[in-house]
Amino acid sequence: MEQVTKILYVEDDPSSVTLVRRVLESEGYQVITVPDGLSAVEAAERETPDLILMDIGVGGLDGYEVTTLLQTTKGLQQVPVVAVTAATLSGDRERALVAGCAGYIPKPIDVDTFPDQVRSFLRGAKEEIESAEEKSKYLVEYSHRLVDRLETKIRELEATHAELQRVDKMKTDFIILASHELRTPLTAIYGYAQILCSNPAITGSPDEADSPRFIIEKMAEATRRLNQVIGDILNVSLIDADRLDLAVGPVFLKSLVHKAVENITEIAPDRDLTFEFEGLEDLPPVMGDSKRLYQAVWNVITNAVKYTPDGGHVRITGCQLEGTVHVAVQDSGVGIPREAQEHIFDCFYVLEDAAFHHSSKTAFKGGGLGLGLTVARGIIEGHGGRIWAESEGRDERQLPGSTFHILLPLGNVPPS
Ligand code: ADP
């Protein structure tokens, strides 16, 4: 089968595109068109055309720059690039040639001669600048122009980066301030609800729907959850802004893990899961912030609980490895797809469909905001440690399970 000749036309003016396409297609060529410099580079790499017709004035990278780039791109060096441009001032032809163009066709194109011009470039025609002196003059001018453009772009990027940083800091400051402001009244509500809960004058029981005690306990629980969500948002912002303060002291991971498991089983008495522990008692203390480390471990263990169906088990092991302590939380749950094992540590990343979102810290597949592992990683890394996930994949029938590894250095926490 005869192969069609492919021509890539880089042009942002629709009427030129229509005309050139019509002329070339009637000659039997396949025409691909793109409107700017960066798309031209992508299209050339993807399509490997037989010829590229380049409007010099396109946006982004201009036609000269795209030509120079393509002429040094592996696999495209042999593809002729021809400037098709309305720039007809003295020197424009030479500028196109020093940038790497094989030739120059002025715009508007002459419909009668254009097919012959294209054919001749397809056969390998190449224009040259006759005088070596003139060529070197245009090369110097071209390199100066490139450096000028580069400098301007770097300045623009730096200014944009500084502006983004300023706006990002404003956002972080706002979240931190708003979280603190929200927490203060919430703590008061929670405290008063607790006082009411312990008041024997409140009638009813937690199991008696709509009784005063039932209502107050539900309010207290909802306030506690709200406080946790605000805490997660606050922590993520502090981690993001590198402002997570650590109150460092010796931390015994065994008691921290047991305390977290006790707390989780207390708030999830209805979950039928078996916990196993191994090697934790032999672990030396690590230097760290016990509250923050508790939060990290708690987040990982609640996930193990959330993503393991009833009847499953969670195994928490510890061992000392050279200068580090290794804690692994292994569950017999639904597992994590391999391609998501890094992303689950990103802010707001959840695998569950948001349409089925139900907010619970312990129910099977109970959803959250996707901040738990971001917070856990921020805390562990803030202690100079590492945390990562391992799983053979996600399968709700076979239940391959997941293992979360936490490595913490023995010795001092690195200064932040
Ligand atoms: P959230 O705060 O919403 O619980 P996380 O950041 O803790 O979110 O977790 C992000 C995602 O990682 C969860 O939506 C879940 O799909 C997946 N994940 C975390 N831990 C496990 C696990 N032990 N087993 C299976 N999936 C998990």
Short mmCIF file of C-alpha atoms and ligand atoms in Angstrom, two decimals, residues 232 299-300 303-304 306-307 331 333-336 344-346 349-352 361 366-374 394 402 404, ligand 1:
data_model
loop_
_atom_site.label_atom_id
_atom_site.label_comp_id
_atom_site.label_asym_id
_atom_site.label_seq_id
_atom_site.Cartn_x
_atom_site.Cartn_y
_atom_site.Cartn_z
CA ASP A 232 -6.73 17.26 60.02
CA ASN A 299 -4.52 7.35 61.14
CA VAL A 300 -2.76 4.30 59.71
CA ASN A 303 -7.40 2.91 57.80
CA ALA A 304 -6.50 -0.75 58.38
CA LYS A 306 -11.78 0.87 57.72
CA TYR A 307 -10.59 -1.14 54.74
CA ASP A 331 -4.33 -5.82 57.34
CA GLY A 333 -8.49 -5.94 53.78
CA VAL A 334 -9.39 -4.87 50.26
CA GLY A 335 -5.85 -3.83 49.32
CA ILE A 336 -4.64 -0.84 47.30
CA ILE A 344 -2.86 7.87 48.60
CA PHE A 345 -0.43 10.08 50.53
CA ASP A 346 -1.48 13.13 48.47
CA TYR A 349 -6.79 11.63 47.43
CA VAL A 350 -9.44 8.98 48.06
CA LEU A 351 -10.03 5.82 46.08
CA GLU A 352 -13.66 5.48 47.01
CA LYS A 361 -13.65 6.69 61.06
CA GLY A 366 -16.10 4.61 55.80
CA GLY A 367 -14.84 7.63 53.90
CA GLY A 368 -12.86 10.63 55.03
CA LEU A 369 -11.47 13.78 53.46
CA GLY A 370 -8.38 12.04 52.10
CA LEU A 371 -6.12 13.84 54.56
CA GLY A 372 -5.29 11.04 57.03
CA LEU A 373 -2.26 9.66 55.19
CA THR A 374 -1.07 13.14 54.15
CA ARG A 394 -7.22 -4.00 45.28
CA SER A 402 -2.17 -3.91 52.64
CA PHE A 404 1.94 0.24 55.84
P1 ADP B 1 -9.05 9.49 54.78
O1 ADP B 1 -8.53 10.56 55.66
O2 ADP B 1 -10.18 9.91 53.90
O3 ADP B 1 -9.27 8.17 55.43
P2 ADP B 1 -6.46 8.68 53.83
O4 ADP B 1 -5.52 9.74 53.39
O5 ADP B 1 -6.26 8.11 55.18
O6 ADP B 1 -7.92 9.26 53.65
O7 ADP B 1 -6.45 7.50 52.78
C1 ADP B 1 -6.53 7.78 51.38
C2 ADP B 1 -7.04 6.57 50.61
O8 ADP B 1 -6.12 5.49 50.73
C3 ADP B 1 -8.37 6.03 51.14
O9 ADP B 1 -9.44 6.63 50.44
C4 ADP B 1 -8.28 4.55 50.80
O10 ADP B 1 -8.84 4.31 49.53
C5 ADP B 1 -6.80 4.24 50.70
N1 ADP B 1 -6.32 3.45 51.87
C6 ADP B 1 -5.67 3.92 52.95
N2 ADP B 1 -5.35 2.92 53.80
C7 ADP B 1 -5.82 1.78 53.23
C8 ADP B 1 -5.79 0.40 53.61
N3 ADP B 1 -5.23 -0.02 54.77
N4 ADP B 1 -6.38 -0.50 52.78
C9 ADP B 1 -6.94 -0.09 51.61
N5 ADP B 1 -7.00 1.18 51.20
C10 ADP B 1 -6.43 2.11 51.99
#
